[in-house]
């Protein structure tokens, strides 16, 4: 029987559950954690020591409880957000993750970006006025106040897209998370606002956008003559579900996303690729 592994990184804990396809719980695990509050209005988390390590630990604990004859067929990782994780080219976080609306450090940036782009224009394109929940002002805050960190950064992530990159090597973000990266996402077009995003992100590339059913990551299958790329399984929620072994790299944005149709993978491919995630979690320290 195939089982499903789900992990959610929350504000106060990371929780995991192993269920069968009918929804019956086979095993569960919870690891409590706390956020850092280094200054008034600041709320941060160490993305590697907290999110990544807890995802790996819970994965190991739950997969060790898979009954004999059963197997884990799919994995889903969701996370608190919208957050901001800035990483170098080797996917090393350059500073703690800036959390969602409870972190209010970017008040001045909210005001300046609203004045620059226009409150009504932001509402028309992004669908909501800028607030402490928006990611754009958080990026602008780092650019202004931590220029060395910003210049060294090669990618920006949310909590779940950071885990997706760690598991698969993909630089990808789901549309729901992207829609909270105000004012850089056009809600009516389901795509980045390239002009505003370039203004805010500068040299930082934009993640590829993915719908939940789309594949995330690939894995090479060794054969007698060379290696063959195997199509990944579809993501069933936020990205981070379709693992690929190998070193992290940024991908250029390809053609426009095709929407929620995606590509279904057969069971054999899903199992083969998923084993790569378990291997990466087992090797994590």
CSV table of C-alpha atoms in Angstrom, one decimal:
chain,number,residue,atom,x,y,z
A,1,UNK,CA,0.0,0.0,0.0
A,2,UNK,CA,1.2,3.5,-0.8
A,3,UNK,CA,1.4,6.0,2.0
A,4,UNK,CA,1.6,9.8,1.9
A,5,UNK,CA,4.0,11.9,4.0
A,6,UNK,CA,3.0,15.5,4.8
A,7,UNK,CA,5.1,18.1,6.7
A,8,UNK,CA,4.1,21.6,7.7
A,9,UNK,CA,6.5,24.2,9.1
A,10,UNK,CA,4.5,26.4,11.4
A,11,UNK,CA,5.3,29.4,13.6
A,12,UNK,CA,5.7,27.3,16.8
A,13,UNK,CA,6.5,23.8,15.5
A,14,UNK,CA,7.0,21.6,12.5
A,15,UNK,CA,4.5,18.8,12.2
A,16,UNK,CA,4.6,15.7,10.1
A,17,UNK,CA,2.0,13.0,9.4
A,18,UNK,CA,2.1,9.7,7.6
A,19,UNK,CA,-1.3,8.6,6.2
A,20,UNK,CA,-2.7,6.0,3.8
A,21,UNK,CA,-4.7,7.0,0.8
A,22,UNK,CA,-8.0,6.9,2.7
A,23,UNK,CA,-6.7,9.5,5.2
A,24,UNK,CA,-6.1,7.1,8.1
A,25,UNK,CA,-3.1,8.2,10.2
A,26,UNK,CA,-0.3,5.7,10.4
A,27,UNK,CA,2.2,7.9,12.4
A,28,UNK,CA,2.8,11.5,13.3
A,29,UNK,CA,5.6,13.6,14.7
A,30,UNK,CA,6.0,17.1,16.1
A,31,UNK,CA,9.1,19.2,16.8
A,32,UNK,CA,8.5,22.5,18.7
A,33,UNK,CA,10.6,25.5,17.9
A,34,UNK,CA,10.6,29.2,18.6
A,35,UNK,CA,11.2,32.3,16.5
A,36,UNK,CA,13.9,34.9,17.2
A,37,UNK,CA,12.9,38.4,18.2
A,38,UNK,CA,16.2,40.3,18.1
A,39,UNK,CA,14.7,43.8,17.9
A,40,UNK,CA,11.3,45.3,18.4
A,41,UNK,CA,9.2,44.6,15.3
A,42,UNK,CA,11.6,41.9,14.0
A,43,UNK,CA,10.7,38.2,13.8
A,44,UNK,CA,13.2,35.7,12.3
A,45,UNK,CA,14.0,32.0,12.0
A,46,UNK,CA,17.2,30.2,11.1
A,47,UNK,CA,16.0,28.4,7.9
A,48,UNK,CA,18.7,25.7,7.9
A,49,UNK,CA,18.9,24.9,11.6
A,50,UNK,CA,15.1,25.0,12.1
A,51,UNK,CA,13.1,24.3,8.9
A,52,UNK,CA,15.5,22.1,7.0
A,53,UNK,CA,16.8,20.1,9.9
A,54,UNK,CA,13.3,19.5,11.2
A,55,UNK,CA,12.0,18.4,7.8
A,56,UNK,CA,14.8,15.9,7.6
A,57,UNK,CA,14.3,14.6,11.2
A,58,UNK,CA,10.6,14.2,10.8
A,59,UNK,CA,11.1,12.5,7.4
A,60,UNK,CA,13.5,10.0,9.0
A,61,UNK,CA,11.3,9.3,12.0
A,62,UNK,CA,8.1,8.8,10.0
A,63,UNK,CA,9.6,6.7,7.1
A,64,UNK,CA,11.1,4.4,9.8
A,65,UNK,CA,7.5,3.6,10.8
A,66,UNK,CA,6.3,2.5,7.4
A,67,UNK,CA,4.8,-0.9,7.8
A,68,UNK,CA,6.4,-3.9,6.1
A,69,UNK,CA,5.2,-4.2,2.6
A,70,UNK,CA,4.1,-0.6,2.3
A,71,UNK,CA,5.9,2.4,0.8
A,72,UNK,CA,5.8,6.1,0.8
A,73,UNK,CA,4.5,7.2,-2.6
A,74,UNK,CA,4.4,11.0,-2.3
A,75,UNK,CA,5.5,13.9,0.0
A,76,UNK,CA,4.2,17.3,0.6
A,77,UNK,CA,5.9,20.2,2.5
A,78,UNK,CA,4.0,23.4,3.3
A,79,UNK,CA,5.3,26.3,5.4
A,80,UNK,CA,4.5,29.5,7.2
A,81,UNK,CA,4.5,32.6,5.0
A,82,UNK,CA,5.0,34.7,3.2
A,83,UNK,CA,8.6,34.8,4.4
A,84,UNK,CA,11.9,35.9,2.9
A,85,UNK,CA,15.0,33.7,2.7
A,86,UNK,CA,18.1,35.1,0.9
A,87,UNK,CA,20.7,32.5,-0.2
A,88,UNK,CA,24.0,32.5,-2.0
A,89,UNK,CA,24.7,30.3,-5.1
A,90,UNK,CA,25.3,27.2,-2.9
A,91,UNK,CA,21.9,27.7,-1.2
A,92,UNK,CA,23.4,28.9,2.0
A,93,UNK,CA,21.2,31.4,3.8
A,94,UNK,CA,23.0,34.7,4.2
A,95,UNK,CA,20.8,35.9,7.1
A,96,UNK,CA,17.9,34.6,9.1
A,97,UNK,CA,14.6,34.3,7.4
A,98,UNK,CA,12.4,37.3,7.8
A,99,UNK,CA,8.9,36.1,8.8
A,100,UNK,CA,5.5,37.1,7.5
A,101,UNK,CA,3.3,40.0,8.8
A,102,UNK,CA,4.4,39.8,12.4
A,103,UNK,CA,7.8,41.2,11.2
A,104,UNK,CA,7.1,44.9,10.8
A,105,UNK,CA,10.6,46.3,10.1
A,106,UNK,CA,9.8,47.4,6.5
A,107,UNK,CA,7.3,50.2,7.4
A,108,UNK,CA,9.4,52.8,5.6
A,109,UNK,CA,9.7,50.6,2.5
A,110,UNK,CA,6.0,50.0,2.4
A,111,UNK,CA,5.4,53.7,2.3
A,112,UNK,CA,8.1,54.5,-0.3
A,113,UNK,CA,7.1,51.6,-2.7
A,114,UNK,CA,3.4,52.7,-2.4
A,115,UNK,CA,4.4,56.2,-3.3
A,116,UNK,CA,6.6,55.0,-6.2
A,117,UNK,CA,4.2,52.6,-7.8
A,118,UNK,CA,0.9,54.2,-6.8
A,119,UNK,CA,-1.6,52.8,-4.3
A,120,UNK,CA,-4.3,52.3,-6.9
A,121,UNK,CA,-1.9,50.7,-9.4
A,122,UNK,CA,-0.8,48.3,-6.7
A,123,UNK,CA,-4.3,47.4,-5.8
A,124,UNK,CA,-5.3,46.9,-9.5
A,125,UNK,CA,-2.3,44.7,-10.4
A,126,UNK,CA,-1.4,42.9,-7.2
A,127,UNK,CA,-4.9,42.8,-5.7
A,128,UNK,CA,-4.0,44.1,-2.2
A,129,UNK,CA,-2.3,47.2,-0.7
A,130,UNK,CA,1.2,46.8,0.6
A,131,UNK,CA,1.5,45.8,4.3
A,132,UNK,CA,3.9,44.0,6.6
A,133,UNK,CA,2.6,40.8,5.0
A,134,UNK,CA,4.1,41.7,1.6
A,135,UNK,CA,7.5,40.3,0.5
A,136,UNK,CA,8.5,43.1,-1.8
A,137,UNK,CA,9.1,45.6,1.0
A,138,UNK,CA,11.1,43.0,2.9
A,139,UNK,CA,13.4,42.6,-0.1
A,140,UNK,CA,13.6,46.4,-0.3
A,141,UNK,CA,14.5,46.6,3.4
A,142,UNK,CA,17.5,44.2,2.9
A,143,UNK,CA,18.6,46.1,-0.1
A,144,UNK,CA,18.7,49.4,1.8
A,145,UNK,CA,19.8,48.2,5.3
A,146,UNK,CA,22.0,45.2,4.5
A,147,UNK,CA,23.5,46.0,1.1
A,148,UNK,CA,26.3,43.4,1.5
A,149,UNK,CA,23.8,40.6,2.1
A,150,UNK,CA,21.7,41.8,-0.9
A,151,UNK,CA,24.7,41.9,-3.2
A,152,UNK,CA,25.9,38.4,-2.2
A,153,UNK,CA,22.4,36.9,-2.6
A,154,UNK,CA,21.7,34.8,-5.7
A,155,UNK,CA,18.2,33.7,-5.0
A,156,UNK,CA,15.2,34.5,-2.7
A,157,UNK,CA,12.8,32.0,-1.3
A,158,UNK,CA,9.8,31.4,0.9
A,159,UNK,CA,9.8,28.8,3.6
A,160,UNK,CA,8.4,26.0,1.4
A,161,UNK,CA,10.3,27.0,-1.8
A,162,UNK,CA,13.6,27.0,0.3
A,163,UNK,CA,12.8,23.4,1.2
A,164,UNK,CA,11.9,22.6,-2.4
A,165,UNK,CA,15.3,23.9,-3.5
A,166,UNK,CA,17.1,21.9,-0.8
A,167,UNK,CA,15.2,18.7,-1.8
A,168,UNK,CA,15.2,19.1,-5.6
A,169,UNK,CA,17.7,21.7,-6.7
A,170,UNK,CA,14.8,23.6,-8.3
A,171,UNK,CA,14.4,27.4,-8.1
A,172,UNK,CA,10.7,27.4,-8.1
A,173,UNK,CA,7.7,29.0,-6.3
A,174,UNK,CA,4.0,28.0,-6.2
A,175,UNK,CA,1.5,30.6,-7.5
A,176,UNK,CA,-0.2,31.0,-4.1
A,177,UNK,CA,3.1,32.0,-2.4
A,178,UNK,CA,4.0,34.3,-5.3
A,179,UNK,CA,0.7,36.0,-5.0
A,180,UNK,CA,1.7,37.2,-1.6
A,181,UNK,CA,5.0,38.6,-2.9
A,182,UNK,CA,3.3,42.0,-3.4
A,183,UNK,CA,3.7,44.1,-5.4
A,184,UNK,CA,5.7,41.8,-7.8
A,185,UNK,CA,2.9,39.4,-8.9
A,186,UNK,CA,0.0,40.2,-11.2
A,187,UNK,CA,-3.0,38.3,-9.9
A,188,UNK,CA,-5.1,38.5,-13.0
A,189,UNK,CA,-2.3,37.2,-15.2
A,190,UNK,CA,-0.9,34.6,-12.8
A,191,UNK,CA,2.6,35.8,-13.6
A,192,UNK,CA,5.3,38.1,-12.3
A,193,UNK,CA,5.1,41.8,-12.8
A,194,UNK,CA,8.5,41.9,-14.5
A,195,UNK,CA,8.9,45.7,-14.4
A,196,UNK,CA,8.2,46.1,-10.7
A,197,UNK,CA,9.9,42.8,-9.8
A,198,UNK,CA,13.1,43.9,-11.6
A,199,UNK,CA,13.0,47.2,-9.8
A,200,UNK,CA,12.8,45.5,-6.4
A,201,UNK,CA,14.9,42.4,-6.9
A,202,UNK,CA,17.6,44.0,-9.0
A,203,UNK,CA,20.1,41.3,-9.9
A,204,UNK,CA,18.1,38.5,-8.2
A,205,UNK,CA,16.4,36.1,-10.7
A,206,UNK,CA,12.7,35.4,-10.3
A,207,UNK,CA,11.7,31.8,-9.4
A,208,UNK,CA,9.9,29.7,-11.9
A,209,UNK,CA,6.2,29.7,-11.2
A,210,UNK,CA,4.5,26.3,-10.7
A,211,UNK,CA,0.9,25.1,-10.2
A,212,UNK,CA,0.3,22.4,-7.6
A,213,UNK,CA,0.0,19.5,-10.0
A,214,UNK,CA,3.2,20.3,-11.9
A,215,UNK,CA,6.5,18.4,-11.5
A,216,UNK,CA,9.3,19.9,-9.4
A,217,UNK,CA,12.8,18.4,-9.9
A,218,UNK,CA,14.3,15.7,-11.9
A,219,UNK,CA,16.5,12.7,-11.2
A,220,UNK,CA,18.9,10.9,-13.4
A,221,UNK,CA,18.4,7.2,-13.9
A,222,UNK,CA,21.7,5.3,-14.5
A,223,UNK,CA,21.8,3.0,-17.5
A,224,UNK,CA,24.5,1.0,-19.2
A,225,UNK,CA,25.1,3.8,-21.7
A,226,UNK,CA,25.0,7.2,-20.0
A,227,UNK,CA,22.2,8.6,-17.9
A,228,UNK,CA,18.6,9.4,-18.7
A,229,UNK,CA,16.5,12.1,-17.2
A,230,UNK,CA,13.3,10.8,-15.5
A,231,UNK,CA,10.2,13.0,-15.5
A,232,UNK,CA,9.3,13.9,-12.0
A,233,UNK,CA,6.0,13.4,-10.3
A,234,UNK,CA,3.5,16.2,-10.0
A,235,UNK,CA,3.4,18.4,-7.0
A,236,UNK,CA,0.2,18.0,-5.0
A,237,UNK,CA,0.5,21.3,-3.0
A,238,UNK,CA,3.3,23.9,-2.6
A,239,UNK,CA,6.5,23.0,-4.4
A,240,UNK,CA,9.0,20.7,-2.5
A,241,UNK,CA,7.4,17.4,-3.4
A,242,UNK,CA,9.1,16.1,-6.4
A,243,UNK,CA,12.7,15.4,-5.4
A,244,UNK,CA,15.9,15.4,-7.5
A,245,UNK,CA,19.3,14.6,-6.3
A,246,UNK,CA,22.2,16.8,-7.2
A,247,UNK,CA,23.6,20.2,-6.6
A,248,UNK,CA,21.4,23.3,-6.4
A,249,UNK,CA,21.3,25.5,-9.4
A,250,UNK,CA,19.1,28.4,-10.6
A,251,UNK,CA,17.0,27.8,-13.7
A,252,UNK,CA,16.1,30.4,-16.2
A,253,UNK,CA,12.5,31.1,-16.5
A,254,UNK,CA,11.1,29.1,-19.3
A,255,UNK,CA,8.0,29.6,-21.3
A,256,UNK,CA,4.8,30.7,-19.7
A,257,UNK,CA,3.3,28.2,-17.2
A,258,UNK,CA,0.7,26.1,-18.7
A,259,UNK,CA,-1.7,26.2,-15.7
A,260,UNK,CA,-2.7,23.4,-13.4
A,261,UNK,CA,-2.7,20.6,-15.9
A,262,UNK,CA,0.9,19.6,-15.5
A,263,UNK,CA,2.4,16.2,-16.4
A,264,UNK,CA,1.3,13.1,-14.6
A,265,UNK,CA,4.1,10.6,-13.8
A,266,UNK,CA,3.5,6.9,-13.6
A,267,UNK,CA,3.9,5.1,-10.2
A,268,UNK,CA,7.3,3.7,-11.0
A,269,UNK,CA,8.7,7.2,-11.8
A,270,UNK,CA,7.1,8.7,-8.7
A,271,UNK,CA,8.6,6.0,-6.5
A,272,UNK,CA,12.1,6.3,-8.1
A,273,UNK,CA,12.2,10.1,-7.8
A,274,UNK,CA,10.8,10.1,-4.2
A,275,UNK,CA,13.5,7.8,-3.0
A,276,UNK,CA,15.9,10.7,-3.8
A,277,UNK,CA,14.2,12.9,-1.2
A,278,UNK,CA,14.5,10.2,1.5
A,279,UNK,CA,18.1,9.8,0.6
A,280,UNK,CA,18.8,13.6,0.9
A,281,UNK,CA,17.0,13.7,4.3
A,282,UNK,CA,18.9,10.7,5.6
A,283,UNK,CA,22.2,12.2,4.6
A,284,UNK,CA,21.5,15.6,6.2
A,285,UNK,CA,23.3,16.5,9.3
